Amino acid sequence: MSVEIEKLIEQWPHLKEPFEFYARWQQFQREADAILPKNRTTLVPAESKSYPKDSVDSVLDSFATVFNLPKEALEPLAQAMQAGDFDFMRLPLDELPDVSHELTEGELAKILFFLSRPWFLRLREICVLEGGAWEDGRCPVCSARPVLSSIEEGPQRRLHCSWCGSSGTFRFLGCPNCGTENTTKLTTLTPEGEPGFRVIACDACKTYVKVVDSSLLKAMTPDLADLASLPLDIVAQEKGYARQAPNPIGMKKIP
Ligand SMILES: [Zn+2]
Ligand SMILES: [Zn+2]
């Protein structure tokens, strides 16, 4: 586990479990990144919709070991990737592949989120749209919906992607999920005991986006800020607002 995560656990002891789970995913991310070809253009979606065929087995071996899963359970996914009919780009649109498996839809979605993220992170590195504006409230790199935002000097609003890690600007006012600019539909929730974080919830589409102080993002990544503000997800969801993309431990709906 990194020193950074150990420090965060000291600061937020009630979030020990999510942080530890995230550290496990980070281990998979490091291993997958080492397996993937160094020639970054091999991951252009037009050529490779998921992991390159000669990397599939090693990536899945690493995934099964890190997450303590039986390798056989991942076999249908391996076959779909080898056959080239598994398109990772559908995942942020909430479209799951049609593969036979024994998992519930929720379990499959979670596994695919963890499994595909190293691919998305690599995609962001080579994508010319990285850093571009989120024109229609979707990530320009992978089309995911935003979950975390920050306010920068200007002032300018920046949205952060939990799939590919990209971030880009979006207009200052309005809901990125449905586009409404009717401010009477937008509510700010500022739960006590969570300094540096708040929630902007939209009553037009019943979704929310968290806002993190940009000063906090100097000390931690957007992933870690998303996890550190898990209690805000609970507050927003208890009020009936939905999260539109998974958090770094694969959860949209916080139980
Ligand atoms: Zn993205
Ligand atoms: Zn909305």
mmCIF file of C-alpha atoms and ligand atoms in Angstrom:
data_model
loop_
_atom_site.group_PDB
_atom_site.id
_atom_site.type_symbol
_atom_site.label_atom_id
_atom_site.label_comp_id
_atom_site.label_asym_id
_atom_site.label_seq_id
_atom_site.Cartn_x
_atom_site.Cartn_y
_atom_site.Cartn_z
ATOM 1 C CA MET A 1 0.000 0.000 0.000
ATOM 2 C CA SER A 2 1.311 3.466 -0.828
ATOM 3 C CA VAL A 3 2.305 5.949 1.857
ATOM 4 C CA GLU A 4 -0.323 8.280 0.392
ATOM 5 C CA ILE A 5 -3.118 5.790 1.102
ATOM 6 C CA GLU A 6 -1.793 5.004 4.576
ATOM 7 C CA LYS A 7 -1.956 8.715 5.377
ATOM 8 C CA LEU A 8 -5.522 8.953 4.067
ATOM 9 C CA ILE A 9 -6.573 6.030 6.255
ATOM 10 C CA GLU A 10 -5.105 7.860 9.254
ATOM 11 C CA GLN A 11 -7.136 10.919 8.308
ATOM 12 C CA TRP A 12 -10.355 9.024 7.500
ATOM 13 C CA PRO A 13 -10.211 5.810 9.568
ATOM 14 C CA HIS A 14 -13.883 5.074 8.841
ATOM 15 C CA LEU A 15 -12.946 4.705 5.150
ATOM 16 C CA LYS A 16 -10.189 2.148 5.754
ATOM 17 C CA GLU A 17 -11.918 -0.623 3.799
ATOM 18 C CA PRO A 18 -12.614 1.364 0.604
ATOM 19 C CA PHE A 19 -9.064 2.753 0.611
ATOM 20 C CA GLU A 20 -7.589 -0.729 1.085
ATOM 21 C CA PHE A 21 -9.704 -2.075 -1.745
ATOM 22 C CA TYR A 22 -8.554 0.777 -3.942
ATOM 23 C CA ALA A 23 -4.919 -0.027 -3.084
ATOM 24 C CA ARG A 24 -5.565 -3.534 -4.364
ATOM 25 C CA TRP A 25 -6.879 -2.165 -7.647
ATOM 26 C CA GLN A 26 -3.789 0.059 -7.884
ATOM 27 C CA GLN A 27 -1.663 -3.063 -7.716
ATOM 28 C CA PHE A 28 -3.596 -4.540 -10.649
ATOM 29 C CA GLN A 29 -3.273 -1.234 -12.517
ATOM 30 C CA ARG A 30 0.520 -1.281 -12.105
ATOM 31 C CA GLU A 31 0.763 -4.893 -13.247
ATOM 32 C CA ALA A 32 -1.558 -4.385 -16.233
ATOM 33 C CA ASP A 33 0.314 -1.277 -17.279
ATOM 34 C CA ALA A 34 3.560 -3.248 -17.300
ATOM 35 C CA ILE A 35 1.954 -5.990 -19.427
ATOM 36 C CA LEU A 36 0.470 -3.662 -22.047
ATOM 37 C CA PRO A 37 2.578 -2.941 -25.115
ATOM 38 C CA LYS A 38 4.822 0.073 -24.745
ATOM 39 C CA ASN A 39 3.854 1.193 -28.227
ATOM 40 C CA ARG A 40 0.879 3.207 -27.108
ATOM 41 C CA THR A 41 -0.807 3.508 -30.472
ATOM 42 C CA THR A 42 -1.709 -0.197 -30.333
ATOM 43 C CA LEU A 43 -4.559 0.767 -28.029
ATOM 44 C CA VAL A 44 -6.340 3.080 -30.444
ATOM 45 C CA PRO A 45 -9.989 1.942 -30.191
ATOM 46 C CA ALA A 46 -10.346 1.540 -33.955
ATOM 47 C CA GLU A 47 -7.657 -1.140 -33.841
ATOM 48 C CA SER A 48 -8.241 -2.640 -30.449
ATOM 49 C CA LYS A 49 -11.630 -2.546 -28.740
ATOM 50 C CA SER A 50 -10.249 -4.132 -25.587
ATOM 51 C CA TYR A 51 -6.879 -5.532 -24.489
ATOM 52 C CA PRO A 52 -4.593 -6.561 -27.350
ATOM 53 C CA LYS A 53 -5.027 -10.292 -27.998
ATOM 54 C CA ASP A 54 -1.538 -11.246 -26.877
ATOM 55 C CA SER A 55 -1.996 -9.370 -23.574
ATOM 56 C CA VAL A 56 -5.432 -10.758 -22.639
ATOM 57 C CA ASP A 57 -4.196 -13.856 -20.800
ATOM 58 C CA SER A 58 -1.534 -12.080 -18.756
ATOM 59 C CA VAL A 59 -3.875 -9.221 -17.822
ATOM 60 C CA LEU A 60 -6.584 -11.653 -16.691
ATOM 61 C CA ASP A 61 -4.043 -13.745 -14.750
ATOM 62 C CA SER A 62 -2.971 -10.641 -12.880
ATOM 63 C CA PHE A 63 -6.598 -9.618 -12.310
ATOM 64 C CA ALA A 64 -7.575 -13.044 -10.933
ATOM 65 C CA THR A 65 -4.559 -13.125 -8.611
ATOM 66 C CA VAL A 66 -4.904 -9.585 -7.266
ATOM 67 C CA PHE A 67 -8.656 -9.888 -6.657
ATOM 68 C CA ASN A 68 -8.514 -13.509 -5.566
ATOM 69 C CA LEU A 69 -10.936 -14.733 -8.240
ATOM 70 C CA PRO A 70 -11.016 -18.147 -9.927
ATOM 71 C CA LYS A 71 -9.507 -17.752 -13.394
ATOM 72 C CA GLU A 72 -12.309 -19.911 -14.896
ATOM 73 C CA ALA A 73 -14.870 -17.273 -13.930
ATOM 74 C CA LEU A 74 -13.111 -14.858 -16.275
ATOM 75 C CA GLU A 75 -12.892 -17.303 -19.190
ATOM 76 C CA PRO A 76 -16.021 -16.009 -21.040
ATOM 77 C CA LEU A 77 -14.572 -12.489 -20.878
ATOM 78 C CA ALA A 78 -11.201 -13.727 -22.124
ATOM 79 C CA GLN A 79 -12.877 -15.448 -25.074
ATOM 80 C CA ALA A 80 -14.902 -12.363 -25.976
ATOM 81 C CA MET A 81 -11.744 -10.236 -25.900
ATOM 82 C CA GLN A 82 -9.773 -12.760 -27.958
ATOM 83 C CA ALA A 83 -12.585 -12.870 -30.521
ATOM 84 C CA GLY A 84 -12.485 -9.082 -30.768
ATOM 85 C CA ASP A 85 -16.205 -8.705 -30.105
ATOM 86 C CA PHE A 86 -15.924 -6.984 -26.756
ATOM 87 C CA ASP A 87 -15.924 -3.209 -27.050
ATOM 88 C CA PHE A 88 -14.737 -1.512 -23.854
ATOM 89 C CA MET A 89 -16.038 1.841 -25.125
ATOM 90 C CA ARG A 90 -19.617 0.628 -24.538
ATOM 91 C CA LEU A 91 -18.991 0.211 -20.804
ATOM 92 C CA PRO A 92 -19.130 3.902 -19.759
ATOM 93 C CA LEU A 93 -22.470 4.048 -21.626
ATOM 94 C CA ASP A 94 -23.759 1.383 -19.211
ATOM 95 C CA GLU A 95 -23.887 -1.267 -21.949
ATOM 96 C CA LEU A 96 -22.641 -4.627 -20.723
ATOM 97 C CA PRO A 97 -21.313 -7.254 -23.157
ATOM 98 C CA ASP A 98 -23.468 -10.241 -23.952
ATOM 99 C CA VAL A 99 -21.241 -12.986 -22.554
ATOM 100 C CA SER A 100 -22.390 -16.094 -20.740
ATOM 101 C CA HIS A 101 -21.345 -16.002 -17.119
ATOM 102 C CA GLU A 102 -22.638 -16.756 -13.673
ATOM 103 C CA LEU A 103 -22.443 -13.250 -12.295
ATOM 104 C CA THR A 104 -25.238 -10.818 -11.535
ATOM 105 C CA GLU A 105 -25.368 -7.720 -13.708
ATOM 106 C CA GLY A 106 -24.033 -5.635 -10.808
ATOM 107 C CA GLU A 107 -21.104 -7.985 -10.197
ATOM 108 C CA LEU A 108 -20.254 -8.098 -13.891
ATOM 109 C CA ALA A 109 -20.391 -4.296 -14.173
ATOM 110 C CA LYS A 110 -18.064 -3.951 -11.198
ATOM 111 C CA ILE A 111 -15.562 -6.521 -12.466
ATOM 112 C CA LEU A 112 -15.521 -4.924 -15.908
ATOM 113 C CA PHE A 113 -14.948 -1.498 -14.414
ATOM 114 C CA PHE A 114 -11.827 -2.673 -12.544
ATOM 115 C CA LEU A 115 -10.656 -4.815 -15.417
ATOM 116 C CA SER A 116 -11.003 -2.177 -18.137
ATOM 117 C CA ARG A 117 -9.654 0.832 -16.266
ATOM 118 C CA PRO A 118 -5.976 0.263 -17.128
ATOM 119 C CA TRP A 119 -7.076 0.222 -20.790
ATOM 120 C CA PHE A 120 -9.006 3.476 -20.335
ATOM 121 C CA LEU A 121 -6.118 5.118 -18.493
ATOM 122 C CA ARG A 122 -3.825 4.187 -21.388
ATOM 123 C CA LEU A 123 -6.427 5.443 -23.859
ATOM 124 C CA ARG A 124 -6.445 8.822 -22.140
ATOM 125 C CA GLU A 125 -2.667 9.085 -22.529
ATOM 126 C CA ILE A 126 -2.859 8.711 -26.300
ATOM 127 C CA CYS A 127 -6.162 10.474 -26.934
ATOM 128 C CA VAL A 128 -5.960 13.911 -28.523
ATOM 129 C CA LEU A 129 -9.269 14.849 -26.870
ATOM 130 C CA GLU A 130 -7.734 14.531 -23.386
ATOM 131 C CA GLY A 131 -8.135 17.801 -21.495
ATOM 132 C CA GLY A 132 -10.828 19.018 -23.899
ATOM 133 C CA ALA A 133 -14.168 20.480 -22.857
ATOM 134 C CA TRP A 134 -16.997 18.148 -21.803
ATOM 135 C CA GLU A 135 -19.332 19.572 -24.431
ATOM 136 C CA ASP A 136 -22.469 17.582 -23.684
ATOM 137 C CA GLY A 137 -21.570 16.646 -20.122
ATOM 138 C CA ARG A 138 -19.726 13.510 -21.201
ATOM 139 C CA CYS A 139 -16.013 12.760 -21.036
ATOM 140 C CA PRO A 140 -14.496 13.618 -24.440
ATOM 141 C CA VAL A 141 -12.192 10.583 -24.205
ATOM 142 C CA CYS A 142 -14.512 7.774 -23.084
ATOM 143 C CA SER A 143 -18.059 9.275 -22.995
ATOM 144 C CA ALA A 144 -18.551 8.628 -19.265
ATOM 145 C CA ARG A 145 -20.699 10.897 -17.132
ATOM 146 C CA PRO A 146 -18.977 13.058 -14.503
ATOM 147 C CA VAL A 147 -19.044 12.322 -10.792
ATOM 148 C CA LEU A 148 -16.525 14.757 -9.416
ATOM 149 C CA SER A 149 -15.908 18.396 -10.232
ATOM 150 C CA SER A 150 -13.691 21.194 -9.002
ATOM 151 C CA ILE A 151 -13.678 24.953 -9.357
ATOM 152 C CA GLU A 152 -10.564 26.591 -10.695
ATOM 153 C CA GLU A 153 -9.456 30.171 -11.032
ATOM 154 C CA GLY A 154 -11.522 32.073 -13.514
ATOM 155 C CA PRO A 155 -13.759 30.782 -12.048
ATOM 156 C CA GLN A 156 -14.004 27.706 -14.224
ATOM 157 C CA ARG A 157 -15.610 24.378 -13.548
ATOM 158 C CA ARG A 158 -13.608 21.232 -14.256
ATOM 159 C CA LEU A 159 -15.192 17.765 -14.488
ATOM 160 C CA HIS A 160 -13.236 14.589 -13.666
ATOM 161 C CA CYS A 161 -13.763 11.170 -15.238
ATOM 162 C CA SER A 162 -13.754 8.090 -13.012
ATOM 163 C CA TRP A 163 -13.186 5.723 -15.955
ATOM 164 C CA CYS A 164 -10.225 7.179 -17.864
ATOM 165 C CA GLY A 165 -9.009 9.803 -15.390
ATOM 166 C CA SER A 166 -9.393 12.625 -17.888
ATOM 167 C CA SER A 167 -10.552 16.058 -16.780
ATOM 168 C CA GLY A 168 -11.867 19.011 -18.723
ATOM 169 C CA THR A 169 -13.901 22.173 -18.459
ATOM 170 C CA PHE A 170 -17.667 22.524 -18.512
ATOM 171 C CA ARG A 171 -19.793 25.666 -18.356
ATOM 172 C CA PHE A 172 -19.965 27.143 -14.872
ATOM 173 C CA LEU A 173 -23.719 26.908 -14.397
ATOM 174 C CA GLY A 174 -26.053 24.040 -15.073
ATOM 175 C CA CYS A 175 -26.347 20.290 -14.649
ATOM 176 C CA PRO A 176 -23.816 18.327 -16.738
ATOM 177 C CA ASN A 177 -26.128 15.307 -16.800
ATOM 178 C CA CYS A 178 -29.342 16.806 -18.223
ATOM 179 C CA GLY A 179 -28.110 20.236 -19.266
ATOM 180 C CA THR A 180 -30.677 22.258 -17.321
ATOM 181 C CA GLU A 181 -29.586 25.793 -16.497
ATOM 182 C CA ASN A 182 -32.650 26.419 -14.367
ATOM 183 C CA THR A 183 -30.960 27.231 -11.061
ATOM 184 C CA THR A 184 -34.141 26.554 -9.070
ATOM 185 C CA LYS A 185 -33.623 22.883 -10.021
ATOM 186 C CA LEU A 186 -30.105 22.780 -8.571
ATOM 187 C CA THR A 187 -29.507 22.220 -4.861
ATOM 188 C CA THR A 188 -26.222 22.391 -2.981
ATOM 189 C CA LEU A 189 -25.763 19.896 -0.154
ATOM 190 C CA THR A 190 -22.984 20.611 2.339
ATOM 191 C CA PRO A 191 -22.964 17.803 4.911
ATOM 192 C CA GLU A 192 -21.308 18.653 8.220
ATOM 193 C CA GLY A 193 -17.888 17.255 9.003
ATOM 194 C CA GLU A 194 -16.816 17.027 5.348
ATOM 195 C CA PRO A 195 -14.782 20.198 4.801
ATOM 196 C CA GLY A 196 -13.701 20.804 1.227
ATOM 197 C CA PHE A 197 -16.552 18.803 -0.291
ATOM 198 C CA ARG A 198 -20.114 19.526 -1.345
ATOM 199 C CA VAL A 199 -22.735 18.082 -3.650
ATOM 200 C CA ILE A 200 -24.629 19.788 -6.464
ATOM 201 C CA ALA A 201 -27.846 17.839 -6.939
ATOM 202 C CA CYS A 202 -30.254 18.296 -9.833
ATOM 203 C CA ASP A 203 -34.003 17.972 -9.340
ATOM 204 C CA ALA A 204 -34.637 17.920 -13.083
ATOM 205 C CA CYS A 205 -32.830 14.579 -13.630
ATOM 206 C CA LYS A 206 -32.336 13.435 -10.006
ATOM 207 C CA THR A 207 -28.569 13.041 -10.340
ATOM 208 C CA TYR A 208 -25.656 14.676 -8.552
ATOM 209 C CA VAL A 209 -22.042 15.665 -8.996
ATOM 210 C CA LYS A 210 -19.675 16.186 -6.081
ATOM 211 C CA VAL A 211 -17.534 19.315 -5.863
ATOM 212 C CA VAL A 212 -14.089 19.124 -4.296
ATOM 213 C CA ASP A 213 -12.039 22.190 -3.343
ATOM 214 C CA SER A 214 -9.257 22.465 -5.884
ATOM 215 C CA SER A 215 -6.787 22.936 -2.992
ATOM 216 C CA LEU A 216 -7.559 19.357 -1.904
ATOM 217 C CA LEU A 217 -6.703 18.086 -5.382
ATOM 218 C CA LYS A 218 -3.161 19.343 -4.860
ATOM 219 C CA ALA A 219 -2.781 16.783 -2.075
ATOM 220 C CA MET A 220 -4.694 13.846 -3.577
ATOM 221 C CA THR A 221 -5.798 12.465 -6.919
ATOM 222 C CA PRO A 222 -9.427 12.831 -8.060
ATOM 223 C CA ASP A 223 -9.849 9.077 -7.422
ATOM 224 C CA LEU A 224 -8.812 9.460 -3.801
ATOM 225 C CA ALA A 225 -10.904 12.619 -3.370
ATOM 226 C CA ASP A 226 -13.896 10.679 -4.696
ATOM 227 C CA LEU A 227 -13.297 7.925 -2.131
ATOM 228 C CA ALA A 228 -12.596 10.344 0.725
ATOM 229 C CA SER A 229 -15.981 11.956 0.073
ATOM 230 C CA LEU A 230 -17.915 8.681 0.118
ATOM 231 C CA PRO A 231 -20.128 9.952 2.986
ATOM 232 C CA LEU A 232 -21.445 12.634 0.604
ATOM 233 C CA ASP A 233 -22.600 9.948 -1.814
ATOM 234 C CA ILE A 234 -24.582 8.423 1.017
ATOM 235 C CA VAL A 235 -26.206 11.774 1.861
ATOM 236 C CA ALA A 236 -27.074 12.503 -1.786
ATOM 237 C CA GLN A 237 -28.387 9.009 -2.463
ATOM 238 C CA GLU A 238 -30.503 9.009 0.689
ATOM 239 C CA LYS A 239 -32.179 12.096 -0.750
ATOM 240 C CA GLY A 240 -32.982 10.205 -3.943
ATOM 241 C CA TYR A 241 -30.219 11.462 -6.255
ATOM 242 C CA ALA A 242 -28.255 9.000 -8.382
ATOM 243 C CA ARG A 243 -24.577 8.773 -9.182
ATOM 244 C CA GLN A 244 -23.944 8.460 -12.930
ATOM 245 C CA ALA A 245 -20.558 6.700 -12.981
ATOM 246 C CA PRO A 246 -18.843 4.250 -10.619
ATOM 247 C CA ASN A 247 -16.567 5.414 -7.839
ATOM 248 C CA PRO A 248 -12.967 4.102 -7.819
ATOM 249 C CA ILE A 249 -14.086 0.920 -6.072
ATOM 250 C CA GLY A 250 -16.721 0.245 -8.712
ATOM 251 C CA MET A 251 -19.800 1.404 -6.829
ATOM 252 C CA LYS A 252 -22.542 3.623 -8.178
ATOM 253 C CA LYS A 253 -25.175 2.795 -5.621
ATOM 254 C CA ILE A 254 -23.734 2.995 -2.124
ATOM 255 C CA PRO A 255 -25.452 0.371 0.020
HETATM 256 ZN ZN ZN B 1 -13.275 9.362 -19.467
HETATM 257 ZN ZN ZN B 2 -29.874 17.351 -14.272
#
